[in-house]
Each structure stands twice: as structure tokens, then as C-alpha cells.
PDB file of C-alpha atoms (C1' of nucleotides) in Angstrom:
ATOM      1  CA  UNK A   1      81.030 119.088 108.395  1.00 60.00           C
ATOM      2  CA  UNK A   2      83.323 116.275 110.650  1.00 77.00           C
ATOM      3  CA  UNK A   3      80.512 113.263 108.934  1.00 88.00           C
ATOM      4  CA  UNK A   4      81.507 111.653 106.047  1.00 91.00           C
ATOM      5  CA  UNK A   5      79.769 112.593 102.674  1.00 94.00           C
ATOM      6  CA  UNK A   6      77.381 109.964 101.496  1.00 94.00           C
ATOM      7  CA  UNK A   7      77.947 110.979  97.751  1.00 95.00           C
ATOM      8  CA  UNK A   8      80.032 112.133  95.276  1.00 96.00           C
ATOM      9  CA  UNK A   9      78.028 115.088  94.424  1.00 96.00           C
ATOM     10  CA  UNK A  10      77.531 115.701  98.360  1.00 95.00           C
ATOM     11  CA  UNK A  11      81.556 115.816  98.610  1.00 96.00           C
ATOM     12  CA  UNK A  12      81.570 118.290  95.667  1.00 96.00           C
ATOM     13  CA  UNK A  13      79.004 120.337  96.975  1.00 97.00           C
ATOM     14  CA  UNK A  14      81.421 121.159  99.905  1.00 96.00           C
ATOM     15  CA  UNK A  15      84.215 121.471  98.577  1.00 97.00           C
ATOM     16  CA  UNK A  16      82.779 124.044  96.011  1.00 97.00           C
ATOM     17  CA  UNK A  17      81.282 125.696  99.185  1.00 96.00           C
ATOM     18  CA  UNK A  18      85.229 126.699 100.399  1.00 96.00           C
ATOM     19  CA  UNK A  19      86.644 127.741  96.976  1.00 97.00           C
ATOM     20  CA  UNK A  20      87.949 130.859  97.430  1.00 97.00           C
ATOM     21  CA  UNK A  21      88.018 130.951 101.374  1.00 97.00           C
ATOM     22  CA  UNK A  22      90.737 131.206 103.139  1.00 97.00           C
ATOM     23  CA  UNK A  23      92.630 128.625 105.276  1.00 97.00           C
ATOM     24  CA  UNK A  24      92.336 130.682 108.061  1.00 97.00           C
ATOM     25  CA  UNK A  25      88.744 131.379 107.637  1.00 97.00           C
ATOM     26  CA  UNK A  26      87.975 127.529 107.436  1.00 96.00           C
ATOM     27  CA  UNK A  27      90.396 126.613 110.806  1.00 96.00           C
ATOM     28  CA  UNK A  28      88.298 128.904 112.219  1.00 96.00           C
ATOM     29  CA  UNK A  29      85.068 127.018 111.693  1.00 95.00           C
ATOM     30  CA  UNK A  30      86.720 124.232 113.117  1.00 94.00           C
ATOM     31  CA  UNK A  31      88.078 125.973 116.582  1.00 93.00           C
ATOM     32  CA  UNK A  32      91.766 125.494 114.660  1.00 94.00           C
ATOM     33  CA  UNK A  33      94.742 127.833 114.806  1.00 95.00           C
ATOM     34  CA  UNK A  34      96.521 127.880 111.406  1.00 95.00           C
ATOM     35  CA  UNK A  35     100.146 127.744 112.399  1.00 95.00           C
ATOM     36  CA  UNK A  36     102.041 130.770 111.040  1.00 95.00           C
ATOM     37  CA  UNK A  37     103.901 128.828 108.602  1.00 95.00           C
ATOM     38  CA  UNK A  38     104.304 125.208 107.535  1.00 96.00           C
ATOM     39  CA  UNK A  39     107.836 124.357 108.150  1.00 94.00           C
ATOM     40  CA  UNK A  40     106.882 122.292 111.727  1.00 95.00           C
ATOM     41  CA  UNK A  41     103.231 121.556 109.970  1.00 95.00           C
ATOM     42  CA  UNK A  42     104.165 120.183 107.011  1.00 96.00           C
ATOM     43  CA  UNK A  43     100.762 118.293 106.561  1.00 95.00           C
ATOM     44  CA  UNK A  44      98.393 121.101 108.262  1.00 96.00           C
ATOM     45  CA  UNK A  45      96.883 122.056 104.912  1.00 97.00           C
ATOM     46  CA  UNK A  46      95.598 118.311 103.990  1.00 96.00           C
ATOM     47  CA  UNK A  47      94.539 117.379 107.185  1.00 95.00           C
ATOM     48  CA  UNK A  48      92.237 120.607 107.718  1.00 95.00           C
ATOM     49  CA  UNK A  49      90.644 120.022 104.441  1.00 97.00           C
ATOM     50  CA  UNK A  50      90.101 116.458 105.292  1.00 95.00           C
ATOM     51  CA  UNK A  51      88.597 117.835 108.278  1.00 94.00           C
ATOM     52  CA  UNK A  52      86.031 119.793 107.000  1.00 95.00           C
ATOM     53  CA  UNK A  53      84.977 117.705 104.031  1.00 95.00           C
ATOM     54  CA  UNK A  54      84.065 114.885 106.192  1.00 94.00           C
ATOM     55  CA  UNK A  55      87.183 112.749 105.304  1.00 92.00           C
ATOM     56  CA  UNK A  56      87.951 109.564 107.747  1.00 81.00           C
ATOM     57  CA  UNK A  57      91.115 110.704 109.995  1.00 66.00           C
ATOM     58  CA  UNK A  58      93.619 108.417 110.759  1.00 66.00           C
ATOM     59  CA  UNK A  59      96.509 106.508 108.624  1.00 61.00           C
ATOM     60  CA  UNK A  60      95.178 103.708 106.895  1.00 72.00           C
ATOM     61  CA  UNK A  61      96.155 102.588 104.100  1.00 74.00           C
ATOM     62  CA  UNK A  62      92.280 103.326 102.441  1.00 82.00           C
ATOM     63  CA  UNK A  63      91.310 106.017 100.162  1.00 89.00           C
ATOM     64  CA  UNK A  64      89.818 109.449 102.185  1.00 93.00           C
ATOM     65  CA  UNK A  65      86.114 108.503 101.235  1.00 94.00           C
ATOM     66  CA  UNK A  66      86.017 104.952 101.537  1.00 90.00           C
ATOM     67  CA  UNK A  67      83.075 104.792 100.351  1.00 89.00           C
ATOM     68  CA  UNK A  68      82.793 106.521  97.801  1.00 93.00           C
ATOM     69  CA  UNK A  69      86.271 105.345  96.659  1.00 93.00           C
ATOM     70  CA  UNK A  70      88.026 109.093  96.222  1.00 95.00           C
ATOM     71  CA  UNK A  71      91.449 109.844  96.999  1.00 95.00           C
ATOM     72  CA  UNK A  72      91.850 113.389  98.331  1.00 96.00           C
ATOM     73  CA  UNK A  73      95.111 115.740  97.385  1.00 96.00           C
ATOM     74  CA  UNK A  74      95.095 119.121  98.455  1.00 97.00           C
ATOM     75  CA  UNK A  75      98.178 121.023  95.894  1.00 97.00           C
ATOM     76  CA  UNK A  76      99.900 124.203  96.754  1.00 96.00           C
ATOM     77  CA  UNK A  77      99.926 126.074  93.490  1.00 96.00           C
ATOM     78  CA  UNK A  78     101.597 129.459  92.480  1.00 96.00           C
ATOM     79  CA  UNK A  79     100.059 132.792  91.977  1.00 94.00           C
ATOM     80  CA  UNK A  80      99.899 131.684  87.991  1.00 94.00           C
ATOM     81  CA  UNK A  81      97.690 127.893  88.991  1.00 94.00           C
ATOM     82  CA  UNK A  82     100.812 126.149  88.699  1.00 95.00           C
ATOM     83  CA  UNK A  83     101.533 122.999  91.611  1.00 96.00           C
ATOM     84  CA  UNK A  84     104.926 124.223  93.531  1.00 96.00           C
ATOM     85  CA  UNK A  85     105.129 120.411  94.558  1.00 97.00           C
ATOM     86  CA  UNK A  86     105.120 117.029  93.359  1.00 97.00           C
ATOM     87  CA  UNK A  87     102.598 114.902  94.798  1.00 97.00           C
ATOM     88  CA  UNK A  88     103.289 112.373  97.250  1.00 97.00           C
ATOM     89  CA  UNK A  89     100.632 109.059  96.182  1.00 96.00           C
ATOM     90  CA  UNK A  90     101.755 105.631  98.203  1.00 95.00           C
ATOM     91  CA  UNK A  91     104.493 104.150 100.083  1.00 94.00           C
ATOM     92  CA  UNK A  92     106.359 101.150  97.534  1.00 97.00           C
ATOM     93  CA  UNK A  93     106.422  97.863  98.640  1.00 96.00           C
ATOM     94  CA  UNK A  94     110.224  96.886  98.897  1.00 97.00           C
ATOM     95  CA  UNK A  95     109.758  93.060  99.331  1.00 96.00           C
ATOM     96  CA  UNK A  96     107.151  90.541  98.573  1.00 94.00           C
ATOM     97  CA  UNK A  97     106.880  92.042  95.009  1.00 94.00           C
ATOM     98  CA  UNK A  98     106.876  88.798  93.594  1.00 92.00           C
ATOM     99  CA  UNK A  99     103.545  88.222  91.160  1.00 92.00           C
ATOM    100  CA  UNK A 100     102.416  92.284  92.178  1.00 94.00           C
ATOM    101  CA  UNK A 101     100.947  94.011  88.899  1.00 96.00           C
ATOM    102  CA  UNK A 102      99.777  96.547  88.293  1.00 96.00           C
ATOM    103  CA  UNK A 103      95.921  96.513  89.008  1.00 96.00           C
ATOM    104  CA  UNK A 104      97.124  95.534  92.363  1.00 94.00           C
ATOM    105  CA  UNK A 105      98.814  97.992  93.656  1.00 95.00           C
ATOM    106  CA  UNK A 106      98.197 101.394  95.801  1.00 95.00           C
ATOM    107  CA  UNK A 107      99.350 103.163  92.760  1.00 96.00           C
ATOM    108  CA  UNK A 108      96.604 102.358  90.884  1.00 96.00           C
ATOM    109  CA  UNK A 109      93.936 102.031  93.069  1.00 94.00           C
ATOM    110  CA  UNK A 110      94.691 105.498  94.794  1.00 94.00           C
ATOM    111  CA  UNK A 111      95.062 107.286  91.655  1.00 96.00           C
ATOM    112  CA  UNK A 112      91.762 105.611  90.116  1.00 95.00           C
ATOM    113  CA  UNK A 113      89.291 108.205  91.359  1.00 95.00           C
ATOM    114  CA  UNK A 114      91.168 111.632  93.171  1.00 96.00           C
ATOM    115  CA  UNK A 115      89.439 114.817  94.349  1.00 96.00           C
ATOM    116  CA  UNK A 116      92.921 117.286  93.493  1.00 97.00           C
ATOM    117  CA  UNK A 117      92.211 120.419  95.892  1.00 97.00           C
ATOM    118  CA  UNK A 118      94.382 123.476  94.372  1.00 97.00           C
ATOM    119  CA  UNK A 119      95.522 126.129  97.370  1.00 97.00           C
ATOM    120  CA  UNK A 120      97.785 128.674  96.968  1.00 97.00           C
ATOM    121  CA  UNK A 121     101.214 127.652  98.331  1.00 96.00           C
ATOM    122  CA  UNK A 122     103.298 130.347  97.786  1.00 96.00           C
ATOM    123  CA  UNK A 123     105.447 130.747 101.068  1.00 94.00           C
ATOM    124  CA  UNK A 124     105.011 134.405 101.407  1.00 94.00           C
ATOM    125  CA  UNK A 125     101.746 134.030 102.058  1.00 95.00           C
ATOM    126  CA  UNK A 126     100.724 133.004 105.696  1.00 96.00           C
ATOM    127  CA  UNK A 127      98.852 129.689 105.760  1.00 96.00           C
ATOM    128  CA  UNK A 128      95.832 131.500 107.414  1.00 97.00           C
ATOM    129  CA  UNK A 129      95.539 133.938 104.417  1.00 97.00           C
ATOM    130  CA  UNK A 130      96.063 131.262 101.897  1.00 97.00           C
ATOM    131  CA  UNK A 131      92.691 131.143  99.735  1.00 97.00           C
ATOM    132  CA  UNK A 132      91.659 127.498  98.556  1.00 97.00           C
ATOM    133  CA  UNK A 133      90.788 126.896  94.850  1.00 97.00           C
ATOM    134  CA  UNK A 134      88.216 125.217  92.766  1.00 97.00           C
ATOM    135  CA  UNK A 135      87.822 121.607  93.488  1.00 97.00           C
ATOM    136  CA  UNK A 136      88.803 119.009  90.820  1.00 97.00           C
ATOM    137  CA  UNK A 137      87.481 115.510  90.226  1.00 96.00           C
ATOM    138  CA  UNK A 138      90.163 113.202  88.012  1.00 96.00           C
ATOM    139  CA  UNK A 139      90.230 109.926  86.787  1.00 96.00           C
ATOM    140  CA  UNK A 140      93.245 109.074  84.880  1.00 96.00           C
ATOM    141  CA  UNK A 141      92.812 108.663  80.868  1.00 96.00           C
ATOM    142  CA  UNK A 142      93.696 105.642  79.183  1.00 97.00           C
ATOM    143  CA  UNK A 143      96.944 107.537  78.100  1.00 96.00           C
ATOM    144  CA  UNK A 144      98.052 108.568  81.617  1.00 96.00           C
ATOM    145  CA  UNK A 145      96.602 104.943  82.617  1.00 97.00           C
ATOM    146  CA  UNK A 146      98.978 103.074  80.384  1.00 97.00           C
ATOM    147  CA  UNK A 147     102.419 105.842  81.164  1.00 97.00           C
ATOM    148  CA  UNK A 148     101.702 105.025  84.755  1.00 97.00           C
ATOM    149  CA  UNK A 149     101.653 101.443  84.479  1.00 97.00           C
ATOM    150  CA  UNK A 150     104.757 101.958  82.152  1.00 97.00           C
ATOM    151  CA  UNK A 151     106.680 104.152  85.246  1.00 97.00           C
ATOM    152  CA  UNK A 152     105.261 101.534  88.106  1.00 97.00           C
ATOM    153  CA  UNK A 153     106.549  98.419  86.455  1.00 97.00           C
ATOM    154  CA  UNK A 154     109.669  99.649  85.384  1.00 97.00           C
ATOM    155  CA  UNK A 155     110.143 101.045  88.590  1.00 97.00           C
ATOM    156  CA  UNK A 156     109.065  98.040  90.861  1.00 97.00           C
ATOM    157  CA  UNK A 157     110.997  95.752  88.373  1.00 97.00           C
ATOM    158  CA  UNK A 158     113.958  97.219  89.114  1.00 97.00           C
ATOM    159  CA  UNK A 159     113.381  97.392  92.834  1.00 97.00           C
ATOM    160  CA  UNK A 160     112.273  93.233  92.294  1.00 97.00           C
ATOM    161  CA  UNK A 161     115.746  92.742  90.953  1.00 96.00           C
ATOM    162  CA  UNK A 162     117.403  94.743  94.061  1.00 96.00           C
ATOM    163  CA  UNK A 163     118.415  97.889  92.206  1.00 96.00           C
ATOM    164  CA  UNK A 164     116.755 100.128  94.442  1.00 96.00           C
ATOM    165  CA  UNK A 165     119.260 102.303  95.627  1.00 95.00           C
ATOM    166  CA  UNK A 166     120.170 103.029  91.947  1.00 95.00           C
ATOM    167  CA  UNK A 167     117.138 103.615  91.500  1.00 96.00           C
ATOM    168  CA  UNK A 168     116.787 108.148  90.955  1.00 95.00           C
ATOM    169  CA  UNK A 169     113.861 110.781  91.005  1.00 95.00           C
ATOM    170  CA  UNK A 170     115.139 111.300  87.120  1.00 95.00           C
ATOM    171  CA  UNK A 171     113.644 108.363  86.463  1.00 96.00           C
ATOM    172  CA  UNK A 172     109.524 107.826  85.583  1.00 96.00           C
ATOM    173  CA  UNK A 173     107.648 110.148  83.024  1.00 96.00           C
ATOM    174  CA  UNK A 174     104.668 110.848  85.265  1.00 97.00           C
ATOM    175  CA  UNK A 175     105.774 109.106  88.593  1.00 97.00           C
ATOM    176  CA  UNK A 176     108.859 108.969  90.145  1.00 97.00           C
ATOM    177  CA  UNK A 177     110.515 107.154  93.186  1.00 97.00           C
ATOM    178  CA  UNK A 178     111.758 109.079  96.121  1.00 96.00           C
ATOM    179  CA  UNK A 179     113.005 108.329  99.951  1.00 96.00           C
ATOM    180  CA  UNK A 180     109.826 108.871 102.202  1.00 96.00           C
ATOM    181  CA  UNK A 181     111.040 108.975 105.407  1.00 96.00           C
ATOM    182  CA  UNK A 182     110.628 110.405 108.662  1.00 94.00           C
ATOM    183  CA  UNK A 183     114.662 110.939 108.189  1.00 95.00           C
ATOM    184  CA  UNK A 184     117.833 109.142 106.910  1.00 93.00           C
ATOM    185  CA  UNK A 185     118.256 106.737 109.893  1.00 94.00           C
ATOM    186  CA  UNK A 186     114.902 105.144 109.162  1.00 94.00           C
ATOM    187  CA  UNK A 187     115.332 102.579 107.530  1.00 96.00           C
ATOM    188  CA  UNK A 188     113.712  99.279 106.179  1.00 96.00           C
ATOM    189  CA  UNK A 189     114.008  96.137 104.523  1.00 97.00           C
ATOM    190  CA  UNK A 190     114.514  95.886 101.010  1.00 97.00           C
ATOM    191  CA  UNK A 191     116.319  93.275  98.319  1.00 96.00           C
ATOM    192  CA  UNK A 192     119.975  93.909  97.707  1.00 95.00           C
ATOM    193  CA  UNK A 193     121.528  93.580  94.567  1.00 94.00           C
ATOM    194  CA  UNK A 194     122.645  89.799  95.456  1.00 95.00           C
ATOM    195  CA  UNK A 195     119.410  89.000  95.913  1.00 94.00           C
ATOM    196  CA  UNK A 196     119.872  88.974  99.948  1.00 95.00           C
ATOM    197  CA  UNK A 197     117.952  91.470 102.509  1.00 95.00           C
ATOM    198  CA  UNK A 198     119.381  95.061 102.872  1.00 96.00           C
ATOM    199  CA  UNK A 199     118.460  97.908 104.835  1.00 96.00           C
ATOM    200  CA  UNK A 200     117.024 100.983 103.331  1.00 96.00           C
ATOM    201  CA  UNK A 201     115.089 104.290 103.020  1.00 96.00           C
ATOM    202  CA  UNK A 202     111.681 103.536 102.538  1.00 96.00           C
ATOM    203  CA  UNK A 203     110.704 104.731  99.343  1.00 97.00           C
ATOM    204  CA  UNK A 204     107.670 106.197  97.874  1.00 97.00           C
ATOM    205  CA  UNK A 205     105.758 107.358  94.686  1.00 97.00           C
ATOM    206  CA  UNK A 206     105.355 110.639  93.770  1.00 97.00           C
ATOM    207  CA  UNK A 207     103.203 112.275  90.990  1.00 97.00           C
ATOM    208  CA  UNK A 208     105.709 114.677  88.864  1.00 96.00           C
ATOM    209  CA  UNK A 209     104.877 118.348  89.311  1.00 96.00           C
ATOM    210  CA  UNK A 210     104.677 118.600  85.511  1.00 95.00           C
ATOM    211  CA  UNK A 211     102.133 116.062  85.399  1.00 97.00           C
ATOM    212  CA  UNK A 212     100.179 117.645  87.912  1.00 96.00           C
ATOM    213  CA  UNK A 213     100.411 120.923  86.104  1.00 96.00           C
ATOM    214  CA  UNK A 214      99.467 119.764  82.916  1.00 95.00           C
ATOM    215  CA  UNK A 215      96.257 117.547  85.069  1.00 96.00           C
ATOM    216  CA  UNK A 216      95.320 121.201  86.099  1.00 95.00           C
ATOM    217  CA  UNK A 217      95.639 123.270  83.211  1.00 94.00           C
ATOM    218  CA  UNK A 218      93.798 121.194  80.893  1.00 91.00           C
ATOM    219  CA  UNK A 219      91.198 121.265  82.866  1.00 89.00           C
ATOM    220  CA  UNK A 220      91.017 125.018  84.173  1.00 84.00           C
ATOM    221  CA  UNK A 221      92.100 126.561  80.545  1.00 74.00           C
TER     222      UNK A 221
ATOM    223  C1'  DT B   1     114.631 128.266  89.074  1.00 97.83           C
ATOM    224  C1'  DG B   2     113.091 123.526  88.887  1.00 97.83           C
ATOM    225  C1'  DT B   3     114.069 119.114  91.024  1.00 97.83           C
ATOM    226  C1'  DT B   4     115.903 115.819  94.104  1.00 97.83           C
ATOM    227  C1'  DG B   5     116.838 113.964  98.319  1.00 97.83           C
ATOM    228  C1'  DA B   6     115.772 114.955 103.125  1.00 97.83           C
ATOM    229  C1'  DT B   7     112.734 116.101 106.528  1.00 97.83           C
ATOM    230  C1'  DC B   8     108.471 117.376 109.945  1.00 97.83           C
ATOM    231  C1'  DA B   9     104.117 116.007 112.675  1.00 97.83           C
ATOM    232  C1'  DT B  10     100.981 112.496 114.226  1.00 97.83           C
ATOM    233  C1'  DG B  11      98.786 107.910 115.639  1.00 97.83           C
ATOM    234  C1'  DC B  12      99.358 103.341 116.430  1.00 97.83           C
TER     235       DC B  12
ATOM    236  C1'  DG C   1     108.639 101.278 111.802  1.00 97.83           C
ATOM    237  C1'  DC C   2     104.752 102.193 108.857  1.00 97.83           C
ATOM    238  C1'  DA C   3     101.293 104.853 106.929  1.00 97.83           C
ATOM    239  C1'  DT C   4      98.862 109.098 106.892  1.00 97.83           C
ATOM    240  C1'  DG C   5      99.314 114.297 105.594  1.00 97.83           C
ATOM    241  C1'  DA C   6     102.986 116.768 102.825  1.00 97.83           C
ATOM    242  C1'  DT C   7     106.926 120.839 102.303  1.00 97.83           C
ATOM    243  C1'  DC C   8     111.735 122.115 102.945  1.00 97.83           C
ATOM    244  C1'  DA C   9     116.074 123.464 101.279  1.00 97.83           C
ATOM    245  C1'  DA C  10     120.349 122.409  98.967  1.00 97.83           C
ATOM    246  C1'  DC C  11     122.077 121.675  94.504  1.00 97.83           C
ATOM    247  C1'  DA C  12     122.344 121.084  89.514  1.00 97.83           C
TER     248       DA C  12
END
DNA sequence: TGTTGATCATGC
DNA sequence: GCATGATCAACA
């Protein structure tokens, strides 16, 4: 299952095929060890899934299925079919965000069309006996459309006017800003608050676990 | 107990 | 460092 899908309802197909497998059952079919927890593999789950459906590897900045234009997000969920996490979407541009809207950015292009994944991510259970849940396709409503444009400009107008280390996870109804960062001494370039270059944390969008939970419940009640 | 800020692995 | 895949763990 390593080739890409060449449609929608071929990508569905297999992910329908693993609901209710476990992790371990699908690293198996791939020659994979599941590592005996996640604290060292923080990614493992999303990149096995990726492997089996056929999703390209690597870290461009594309959606999974390129051509079919689907974003995929695997989302560890409690034992009720709640998310655990929020969910991490694109990195935010820090400088050059002069004349950037909206329908240009990662934001909305990554969010446009997303396969959501549900897996049990309770941390009691081993990643191997984790079982994988029904597959979801989403496209944001014109409601969530519009709140996430409202959260991305505010957001990326405040970073424009160099407020972005004031800028806090409270902030954003659906999506929020947060350091993305392989740790606190990696920093990158960013507009200060006098207008001049600063160095900072890189920053990136995350989908609030409430939204996500709401996403999944109105579909799955 | 939910959320925020920090962190882990990998490829280039 | 940047972009991918995310979860961890301390704190409110």
C-alpha cells in the first residue's frame, strides 16, 4: 500500500480497510516495530499511517495527497472519542507578511480538504495495541471558514505589527499560535516591536482541541 | 484536569 | 534552520 491513491474514494477505501486494527497489527504489515511508547517517537503514529495509505514521505510543504489535494491528520482521542491534543496545521510566516491574506496562506489551503484519522491516544495503552478509528473526510463550513479567517488575520496582524512575542495560546477561537520548535534555542527571524528584525521561536498554528472535538462529534453522534 | 509552552525524531 | 510528523509535562 507504499503507491499513492489515485482517488479520493481509493484513499477512503483504505483507510476504512484499518479501522479498528491495531497500530501494531498495521507496523507489522509494513516490517515496522511500534516503539513501546511515544515519548522519543513523537510522530510514529502519523508517519505509519502515511505509510500505509500511500501518502508522499518527506517534508514539503504540500498537502499528503498532492493530488488529490487532502491533508492527512491522524488524532489521538480518549476512550470516550474525544482528541487528547490540539492539532498542529502549518508553520506561520514571521516576515514577508506584507499583502498575505487569507486565501493565500498554508492555513487555508491545508485545512481546505483534510482526511482527520481518530486513534486512541490514551498513554496507558502501548502504541502497538492502540486500535485506529473510522476515517473522516472534512471540509471546513462557511462558519468555521469565516472564524478561521477571523483567528489567522488577527493573529498574523499582530505578528505584521511585531507583537509576536505577546502574542498567547489564549488567544484564537478555533486556532491558536504556539512556539514550534525543535527547542528554545532555535530560533528565527521575526519583526520586533520597533519595526526592526528580532530573533525568535518559530511559531506555528494549531487547531484547538475543542474544535477538533466538536469536528468529531458532530459527525460520529 | 485542560491548556500552554516546550520538546522529540527525521531529512535536507 | 525549516518543514514534516506530533506528544510531553508543568502549571493554572
Amino acid at each position: 500500500m507504499h503507491n499513492p491513491p489515485d482517488t479520493i474514494d481509493q484513499l477512503m477505501q483504505r483507510a476504512h480497510h484499518i479501522a479498528g486494527w491495531q497500530l501494531g497489527e498495521i507496523a507489522a504489515a509494513l516490517d515496522l516495530q511500534a516503539p513501546a511508547h511515544l515519548r522519543q517517537h513523537k510522530g510514529w503514529v502519523g508517519q505509519l499511517l502515511e505509510l500505509w495509505l500511500g501518502a508522499s514521505a518527506g517534508s514539503r510543504p504540500e498537502p499528503d495527497f498532492p493530488q488529490l489535494g487532502v491533508e492527512l491528520k491522524t488524532i489521538p482521542i480518549d476512550a470516550q472519542g474525544r482528541p487528547l491534543e490540539s492539532t498542529y496545521v502549518s508553520v506561520c510566516p514571521l516576515t514577508g507578511l506584507h499583502g498575505l491574506g487569507w486565501q493565500d496562506s498554508a492555513v487555508c489551503h491545508k485545512l481546505q480538504h483534510v482526511l482527520w484519522i481518530p486513534v486512541q491516544g490514551d498513554k496507558s495503552i502501548p502504541p502497538a495495541q492502540r486500535q485506529v478509528g473510522m476515517p473522516l473526510l472534512w471540509q471546513p463550513d462557511d462558519n468555521e471558514q469565516q472564524q478561521l479567517q477571523r483567528d489567522w488575520e488577527e493573529l498574523i496582524e499582530q505578528v505584521a505589527l511585531g507583537k509576536v512575542e505577546q502574542i498567547t495560546a489564549h488567544q484564537g477561537e478555533l486556532l491558536q499560535l504556539r512556539p514550534k520548535a525543535a527547542n528554545r534555542k532555535a530560533l528565527t527571524e521575526a519583526i520586533g516591536p520597533d519595526g526592526r528584525k528580532i530573533m525568535t521561536l518559530p511559531r506555528g498554528f494549531y487547531l484547538r482541541t475543542r474544535f477538533t472535538r466538536q469536528l468529531l462529534q458532530r459527525h460520529f453522534l
